[in-house]
PDB file of C-alpha atoms in Angstrom:
ATOM      1  CA  MET A  19    -112.316  20.252  33.455  1.00  0.00           C
ATOM      2  CA  SER A  20    -108.921  21.225  31.982  1.00  0.00           C
ATOM      3  CA  LEU A  21    -109.326  20.013  29.048  1.00  0.00           C
ATOM      4  CA  ILE A  22    -109.588  22.591  25.786  1.00  0.00           C
ATOM      5  CA  ALA A  23    -112.601  25.087  26.231  1.00  0.00           C
ATOM      6  CA  LYS A  24    -115.049  25.130  23.837  1.00  0.00           C
ATOM      7  CA  THR A  25    -115.762  28.825  23.478  1.00  0.00           C
ATOM      8  CA  PRO A  26    -118.159  30.893  21.360  1.00  0.00           C
ATOM      9  CA  LYS A  27    -117.081  32.807  18.695  1.00  0.00           C
ATOM     10  CA  PRO A  28    -114.344  35.927  19.007  1.00  0.00           C
ATOM     11  CA  PRO A  29    -115.137  39.010  20.197  1.00  0.00           C
ATOM     12  CA  TYR A  30    -114.737  37.167  24.449  1.00  0.00           C
ATOM     13  CA  TYR A  31    -112.141  37.827  27.356  1.00  0.00           C
ATOM     14  CA  ALA A  32    -109.136  35.733  28.840  1.00  0.00           C
ATOM     15  CA  VAL A  33    -107.780  35.918  32.099  1.00  0.00           C
ATOM     16  CA  ILE A  34    -104.110  34.656  31.742  1.00  0.00           C
ATOM     17  CA  PHE A  35    -102.867  33.848  35.186  1.00  0.00           C
ATOM     18  CA  THR A  36     -99.622  32.495  35.427  1.00  0.00           C
ATOM     19  CA  SER A  37     -97.907  31.169  38.712  1.00  0.00           C
ATOM     20  CA  VAL A  38     -94.908  29.970  40.375  1.00  0.00           C
ATOM     21  CA  ARG A  39     -95.943  27.843  43.475  1.00  0.00           C
ATOM     22  CA  THR A  40     -94.107  27.748  47.186  1.00  0.00           C
ATOM     23  CA  GLU A  41     -92.774  23.803  48.231  1.00  0.00           C
ATOM     24  CA  GLY A  42     -95.882  21.527  49.373  1.00  0.00           C
ATOM     25  CA  ASP A  43     -99.571  21.555  49.022  1.00  0.00           C
ATOM     26  CA  ASN A  44    -101.229  23.973  52.278  1.00  0.00           C
ATOM     27  CA  GLY A  45    -104.040  23.018  50.775  1.00  0.00           C
ATOM     28  CA  TYR A  46    -103.657  24.078  47.424  1.00  0.00           C
ATOM     29  CA  ALA A  47    -104.804  21.424  45.102  1.00  0.00           C
ATOM     30  CA  ASN A  48    -108.651  21.525  47.115  1.00  0.00           C
ATOM     31  CA  MET A  49    -108.819  25.235  47.016  1.00  0.00           C
ATOM     32  CA  ALA A  50    -108.132  25.038  43.345  1.00  0.00           C
ATOM     33  CA  LYS A  51    -110.561  23.064  42.114  1.00  0.00           C
ATOM     34  CA  GLU A  52    -113.038  24.587  44.418  1.00  0.00           C
ATOM     35  CA  MET A  53    -112.487  27.784  42.685  1.00  0.00           C
ATOM     36  CA  GLU A  54    -112.726  25.916  39.327  1.00  0.00           C
ATOM     37  CA  VAL A  55    -116.093  24.785  40.561  1.00  0.00           C
ATOM     38  CA  LEU A  56    -116.895  28.034  41.268  1.00  0.00           C
ATOM     39  CA  ALA A  57    -115.851  30.297  38.597  1.00  0.00           C
ATOM     40  CA  ALA A  58    -117.781  28.141  36.383  1.00  0.00           C
ATOM     41  CA  LYS A  59    -120.789  29.025  38.289  1.00  0.00           C
ATOM     42  CA  GLN A  60    -120.227  32.733  37.669  1.00  0.00           C
ATOM     43  CA  GLY A  61    -122.104  34.698  34.880  1.00  0.00           C
ATOM     44  CA  GLY A  62    -120.464  35.311  31.600  1.00  0.00           C
ATOM     45  CA  PHE A  63    -117.654  32.260  32.725  1.00  0.00           C
ATOM     46  CA  LEU A  64    -117.313  30.639  29.093  1.00  0.00           C
ATOM     47  CA  GLY A  65    -114.850  28.007  29.854  1.00  0.00           C
ATOM     48  CA  ILE A  66    -111.465  27.261  31.672  1.00  0.00           C
ATOM     49  CA  GLU A  67    -107.997  25.253  30.772  1.00  0.00           C
ATOM     50  CA  SER A  68    -104.959  24.483  33.399  1.00  0.00           C
ATOM     51  CA  ALA A  69    -101.976  22.715  32.969  1.00  0.00           C
ATOM     52  CA  ARG A  70     -98.926  22.567  35.492  1.00  0.00           C
ATOM     53  CA  ASP A  71     -95.800  21.426  35.711  1.00  0.00           C
ATOM     54  CA  GLU A  72     -93.088  21.277  37.958  1.00  0.00           C
ATOM     55  CA  GLU A  73     -91.541  24.828  36.444  1.00  0.00           C
ATOM     56  CA  LEU A  74     -94.576  26.812  36.021  1.00  0.00           C
ATOM     57  CA  GLY A  75     -99.111  26.775  36.212  1.00  0.00           C
ATOM     58  CA  ILE A  76    -101.058  28.323  33.563  1.00  0.00           C
ATOM     59  CA  THR A  77    -104.759  28.675  34.345  1.00  0.00           C
ATOM     60  CA  VAL A  78    -106.569  30.758  31.668  1.00  0.00           C
ATOM     61  CA  SER A  79    -110.190  31.200  32.228  1.00  0.00           C
ATOM     62  CA  TYR A  80    -113.290  32.683  29.730  1.00  0.00           C
ATOM     63  CA  TRP A  81    -115.735  35.227  29.935  1.00  0.00           C
ATOM     64  CA  ASP A  82    -118.046  36.715  27.471  1.00  0.00           C
ATOM     65  CA  SER A  83    -117.417  40.665  29.488  1.00  0.00           C
ATOM     66  CA  LEU A  84    -115.043  42.335  31.196  1.00  0.00           C
ATOM     67  CA  GLU A  85    -117.649  42.985  33.584  1.00  0.00           C
ATOM     68  CA  ALA A  86    -117.906  39.158  34.242  1.00  0.00           C
ATOM     69  CA  ILE A  87    -114.210  39.385  35.066  1.00  0.00           C
ATOM     70  CA  GLU A  88    -114.628  41.882  37.436  1.00  0.00           C
ATOM     71  CA  ASN A  89    -117.597  40.106  39.632  1.00  0.00           C
ATOM     72  CA  TRP A  90    -115.422  36.948  39.600  1.00  0.00           C
ATOM     73  CA  LYS A  91    -112.491  39.234  40.963  1.00  0.00           C
ATOM     74  CA  SER A  92    -114.584  40.571  43.769  1.00  0.00           C
ATOM     75  CA  ASN A  93    -115.853  37.273  44.520  1.00  0.00           C
ATOM     76  CA  ALA A  94    -115.894  36.906  48.266  1.00  0.00           C
ATOM     77  CA  SER A  95    -114.406  33.281  48.402  1.00  0.00           C
ATOM     78  CA  HIS A  96    -112.291  33.600  45.732  1.00  0.00           C
ATOM     79  CA  LYS A  97    -110.897  36.795  47.894  1.00  0.00           C
ATOM     80  CA  ILE A  98    -110.306  34.423  50.122  1.00  0.00           C
ATOM     81  CA  ALA A  99    -108.435  32.220  48.125  1.00  0.00           C
ATOM     82  CA  GLN A 100    -106.703  35.127  46.772  1.00  0.00           C
ATOM     83  CA  LYS A 101    -105.473  35.934  49.918  1.00  0.00           C
ATOM     84  CA  ARG A 102    -104.513  32.492  50.829  1.00  0.00           C
ATOM     85  CA  GLY A 103    -102.342  32.666  47.375  1.00  0.00           C
ATOM     86  CA  LYS A 104    -100.502  35.592  48.103  1.00  0.00           C
ATOM     87  CA  GLY A 105     -99.576  34.300  51.573  1.00  0.00           C
ATOM     88  CA  GLU A 106     -98.835  30.598  51.151  1.00  0.00           C
ATOM     89  CA  TRP A 107     -99.382  29.522  47.684  1.00  0.00           C
ATOM     90  CA  TYR A 108     -97.368  31.290  45.458  1.00  0.00           C
ATOM     91  CA  GLN A 109     -93.955  32.666  45.240  1.00  0.00           C
ATOM     92  CA  ASN A 110     -94.843  34.970  42.115  1.00  0.00           C
ATOM     93  CA  TYR A 111     -97.732  35.172  39.601  1.00  0.00           C
ATOM     94  CA  HIS A 112     -98.801  37.611  36.921  1.00  0.00           C
ATOM     95  CA  VAL A 113    -102.320  38.389  35.822  1.00  0.00           C
ATOM     96  CA  ARG A 114    -102.827  39.565  31.913  1.00  0.00           C
ATOM     97  CA  ILE A 115    -106.557  40.430  31.132  1.00  0.00           C
ATOM     98  CA  THR A 116    -106.585  39.948  27.116  1.00  0.00           C
ATOM     99  CA  LYS A 117    -109.444  40.215  25.121  1.00  0.00           C
ATOM    100  CA  VAL A 118    -109.353  37.167  22.471  1.00  0.00           C
ATOM    101  CA  GLU A 119    -109.494  38.513  19.199  1.00  0.00           C
ATOM    102  CA  ARG A 120    -109.795  35.641  16.435  1.00  0.00           C
ATOM    103  CA  ASP A 121    -109.126  31.949  17.369  1.00  0.00           C
ATOM    104  CA  TYR A 122    -108.510  28.517  14.894  1.00  0.00           C
ATOM    105  CA  PHE A 123    -108.602  24.795  16.196  1.00  0.00           C
ATOM    106  CA  ALA A 124    -108.007  21.645  14.916  1.00  0.00           C
ATOM    107  CA  ASP A 125    -108.998  18.579  16.000  1.00  0.00           C
ATOM    108  CA  MET A 126    -107.363  15.614  14.173  1.00  0.00           C
ATOM    109  CA  GLY A 127    -110.125  13.109  15.629  1.00  0.00           C
ATOM    110  CA  VAL A 128    -106.972  10.604  16.887  1.00  0.00           C
TER     111      VAL A 128
ATOM    112  CA  MET B  16     -87.090  30.208  29.342  1.00  0.00           C
ATOM    113  CA  SER B  17     -90.267  28.404  30.872  1.00  0.00           C
ATOM    114  CA  LEU B  18     -91.290  31.472  33.834  1.00  0.00           C
ATOM    115  CA  ILE B  19     -93.285  34.217  33.662  1.00  0.00           C
ATOM    116  CA  ALA B  20     -92.457  36.262  31.240  1.00  0.00           C
ATOM    117  CA  LYS B  21     -91.486  39.866  31.704  1.00  0.00           C
ATOM    118  CA  THR B  22     -93.452  41.743  29.645  1.00  0.00           C
ATOM    119  CA  PRO B  23     -93.997  45.322  29.078  1.00  0.00           C
ATOM    120  CA  LYS B  24     -96.509  47.997  30.203  1.00  0.00           C
ATOM    121  CA  PRO B  25    -100.138  46.801  27.687  1.00  0.00           C
ATOM    122  CA  PRO B  26    -101.329  46.541  25.395  1.00  0.00           C
ATOM    123  CA  TYR B  27     -99.295  44.176  23.647  1.00  0.00           C
ATOM    124  CA  TYR B  28    -100.480  40.968  22.363  1.00  0.00           C
ATOM    125  CA  ALA B  29    -100.514  37.177  23.297  1.00  0.00           C
ATOM    126  CA  VAL B  30    -101.211  33.775  21.557  1.00  0.00           C
ATOM    127  CA  ILE B  31    -102.635  30.848  23.700  1.00  0.00           C
ATOM    128  CA  PHE B  32    -101.566  27.896  22.556  1.00  0.00           C
ATOM    129  CA  THR B  33    -103.568  24.957  24.246  1.00  0.00           C
ATOM    130  CA  SER B  34    -102.966  21.588  23.410  1.00  0.00           C
ATOM    131  CA  VAL B  35    -103.407  17.904  24.293  1.00  0.00           C
ATOM    132  CA  ARG B  36    -100.459  15.690  22.780  1.00  0.00           C
ATOM    133  CA  THR B  37    -100.521  12.333  20.927  1.00  0.00           C
ATOM    134  CA  GLU B  38     -98.994   9.618  23.195  1.00  0.00           C
ATOM    135  CA  GLY B  39     -95.349   9.001  23.059  1.00  0.00           C
ATOM    136  CA  ASP B  40     -92.236  12.018  22.199  1.00  0.00           C
ATOM    137  CA  ASN B  41     -92.216  11.378  18.499  1.00  0.00           C
ATOM    138  CA  GLY B  42     -89.320  14.023  18.378  1.00  0.00           C
ATOM    139  CA  TYR B  43     -91.713  16.404  20.239  1.00  0.00           C
ATOM    140  CA  ALA B  44     -89.364  17.373  23.427  1.00  0.00           C
ATOM    141  CA  ASN B  45     -86.487  18.876  20.848  1.00  0.00           C
ATOM    142  CA  MET B  46     -88.724  20.548  18.033  1.00  0.00           C
ATOM    143  CA  ALA B  47     -90.647  22.368  20.897  1.00  0.00           C
ATOM    144  CA  LYS B  48     -87.108  23.159  22.450  1.00  0.00           C
ATOM    145  CA  GLU B  49     -86.133  24.457  19.027  1.00  0.00           C
ATOM    146  CA  MET B  50     -89.247  26.538  18.284  1.00  0.00           C
ATOM    147  CA  GLU B  51     -89.267  28.630  21.404  1.00  0.00           C
ATOM    148  CA  VAL B  52     -85.101  29.454  20.915  1.00  0.00           C
ATOM    149  CA  LEU B  53     -86.219  30.159  17.129  1.00  0.00           C
ATOM    150  CA  ALA B  54     -89.464  32.358  18.620  1.00  0.00           C
ATOM    151  CA  ALA B  55     -87.239  34.125  20.806  1.00  0.00           C
ATOM    152  CA  LYS B  56     -85.317  35.625  17.417  1.00  0.00           C
ATOM    153  CA  GLN B  57     -88.315  37.152  15.663  1.00  0.00           C
ATOM    154  CA  GLY B  58     -89.040  40.704  15.326  1.00  0.00           C
ATOM    155  CA  GLY B  59     -91.948  41.544  18.020  1.00  0.00           C
ATOM    156  CA  PHE B  60     -91.105  39.068  20.086  1.00  0.00           C
ATOM    157  CA  LEU B  61     -91.605  40.158  23.632  1.00  0.00           C
ATOM    158  CA  GLY B  62     -91.697  36.304  25.916  1.00  0.00           C
ATOM    159  CA  ILE B  63     -93.276  33.111  25.801  1.00  0.00           C
ATOM    160  CA  GLU B  64     -94.574  30.878  28.611  1.00  0.00           C
ATOM    161  CA  SER B  65     -95.460  27.187  28.877  1.00  0.00           C
ATOM    162  CA  ALA B  66     -96.970  24.709  31.107  1.00  0.00           C
ATOM    163  CA  ARG B  67     -97.627  20.963  30.746  1.00  0.00           C
ATOM    164  CA  ASP B  68     -99.110  17.993  32.434  1.00  0.00           C
ATOM    165  CA  GLU B  69    -100.872  15.147  31.979  1.00  0.00           C
ATOM    166  CA  GLU B  70    -103.791  16.128  30.333  1.00  0.00           C
ATOM    167  CA  LEU B  71    -103.089  19.781  28.383  1.00  0.00           C
ATOM    168  CA  GLY B  72    -100.243  21.769  27.560  1.00  0.00           C
ATOM    169  CA  ILE B  73    -100.792  25.266  27.471  1.00  0.00           C
ATOM    170  CA  THR B  74     -97.976  27.536  25.468  1.00  0.00           C
ATOM    171  CA  VAL B  75     -98.586  31.780  25.483  1.00  0.00           C
ATOM    172  CA  SER B  76     -96.157  33.827  23.748  1.00  0.00           C
ATOM    173  CA  TYR B  77     -96.151  37.604  23.655  1.00  0.00           C
ATOM    174  CA  TRP B  78     -95.454  39.913  20.717  1.00  0.00           C
ATOM    175  CA  ASP B  79     -95.958  43.900  20.304  1.00  0.00           C
ATOM    176  CA  SER B  80     -98.180  43.522  17.390  1.00  0.00           C
ATOM    177  CA  LEU B  81    -100.103  41.493  14.859  1.00  0.00           C
ATOM    178  CA  GLU B  82     -97.709  41.736  12.474  1.00  0.00           C
ATOM    179  CA  ALA B  83     -95.333  40.087  14.182  1.00  0.00           C
ATOM    180  CA  ILE B  84     -97.833  37.298  15.052  1.00  0.00           C
ATOM    181  CA  GLU B  85     -98.463  36.740  11.497  1.00  0.00           C
ATOM    182  CA  ASN B  86     -94.795  36.837  10.039  1.00  0.00           C
ATOM    183  CA  TRP B  87     -94.363  34.144  13.399  1.00  0.00           C
ATOM    184  CA  LYS B  88     -96.855  32.107  11.939  1.00  0.00           C
ATOM    185  CA  SER B  89     -95.728  31.695   8.440  1.00  0.00           C
ATOM    186  CA  ASN B  90     -92.499  31.282   9.434  1.00  0.00           C
ATOM    187  CA  ALA B  91     -90.586  28.483   6.908  1.00  0.00           C
ATOM    188  CA  SER B  92     -89.171  26.001  10.049  1.00  0.00           C
ATOM    189  CA  HIS B  93     -92.335  26.862  11.949  1.00  0.00           C
ATOM    190  CA  LYS B  94     -94.539  26.015   9.430  1.00  0.00           C
ATOM    191  CA  ILE B  95     -92.904  22.554   8.895  1.00  0.00           C
ATOM    192  CA  ALA B  96     -93.227  22.149  12.938  1.00  0.00           C
ATOM    193  CA  GLN B  97     -96.594  23.339  12.375  1.00  0.00           C
ATOM    194  CA  LYS B  98     -97.717  20.168   9.775  1.00  0.00           C
ATOM    195  CA  ARG B  99     -95.649  17.689  12.086  1.00  0.00           C
ATOM    196  CA  GLY B 100     -97.497  18.592  15.366  1.00  0.00           C
ATOM    197  CA  LYS B 101    -100.922  18.227  12.985  1.00  0.00           C
ATOM    198  CA  GLY B 102     -99.821  14.858  11.545  1.00  0.00           C
ATOM    199  CA  GLU B 103     -98.326  13.551  14.970  1.00  0.00           C
ATOM    200  CA  TRP B 104     -97.743  15.504  18.404  1.00  0.00           C
ATOM    201  CA  TYR B 105    -101.437  16.722  18.211  1.00  0.00           C
ATOM    202  CA  GLN B 106    -105.029  15.257  19.329  1.00  0.00           C
ATOM    203  CA  ASN B 107    -106.367  18.521  18.797  1.00  0.00           C
ATOM    204  CA  TYR B 108    -105.148  21.793  19.653  1.00  0.00           C
ATOM    205  CA  HIS B 109    -106.865  25.641  20.060  1.00  0.00           C
ATOM    206  CA  VAL B 110    -105.024  28.813  19.368  1.00  0.00           C
ATOM    207  CA  ARG B 111    -106.240  32.201  20.450  1.00  0.00           C
ATOM    208  CA  ILE B 112    -104.891  35.404  19.261  1.00  0.00           C
ATOM    209  CA  THR B 113    -105.937  38.306  21.929  1.00  0.00           C
ATOM    210  CA  LYS B 114    -104.968  41.747  22.998  1.00  0.00           C
ATOM    211  CA  VAL B 115    -103.439  42.182  26.407  1.00  0.00           C
ATOM    212  CA  GLU B 116    -105.209  45.008  27.692  1.00  0.00           C
ATOM    213  CA  ARG B 117    -104.175  45.372  31.866  1.00  0.00           C
ATOM    214  CA  ASP B 118    -101.986  43.183  33.638  1.00  0.00           C
ATOM    215  CA  TYR B 119    -100.977  42.938  37.478  1.00  0.00           C
ATOM    216  CA  PHE B 120     -98.373  41.221  39.008  1.00  0.00           C
ATOM    217  CA  ALA B 121     -97.155  40.315  42.575  1.00  0.00           C
ATOM    218  CA  ASP B 122     -93.869  38.786  43.629  1.00  0.00           C
ATOM    219  CA  MET B 123     -93.500  37.767  47.163  1.00  0.00           C
ATOM    220  CA  GLY B 124     -89.982  37.204  47.379  1.00  0.00           C
ATOM    221  CA  VAL B 125     -89.908  33.723  48.872  1.00  0.00           C
TER     222      VAL B 125
END
């Protein structure tokens, strides 16, 4: 699920979630996977991309409207994950709600 | 340079660059670092965040205007890097130009 998302022609919306993890897994990997699966079932979901290295994690989820983002933010299971995130998994994070205005891509076919 | 960027109050702009690398380094790491340093010197640059794992890389750069993004895209040294990127470093990539409308963050101070 974590390759480049096939999104429609803009405009649409992107949520950029950047985070610095605490040490140890503490159930994080399982919950992260679960949340990706759950997000993909929400109305208005368009795709998700995720990368994490030793310093930083970036997850970008794509949505067809601000309403869809709001619904996902207030999803009950997601709220539980958010709470555990603040308490256990993240040292700090930043969430940015953005509108995708233009995009371009290249596939070198290698 | 690759921790969470300290950006101003929205609105501002974010460029989401998602890429799948080819095998081997081929000068990529050096050039990537050079481009981060060079981007930071451009007018309108606000910050940059980057994460890469075995599957995917995501770099998000933040800018105060679409004009600043356009200037960076057409910067001469950056254009050389873009060309090498297409030829050598990336299997495929996707660039999304977005307007950051809202943001929120948390620092758990751990």
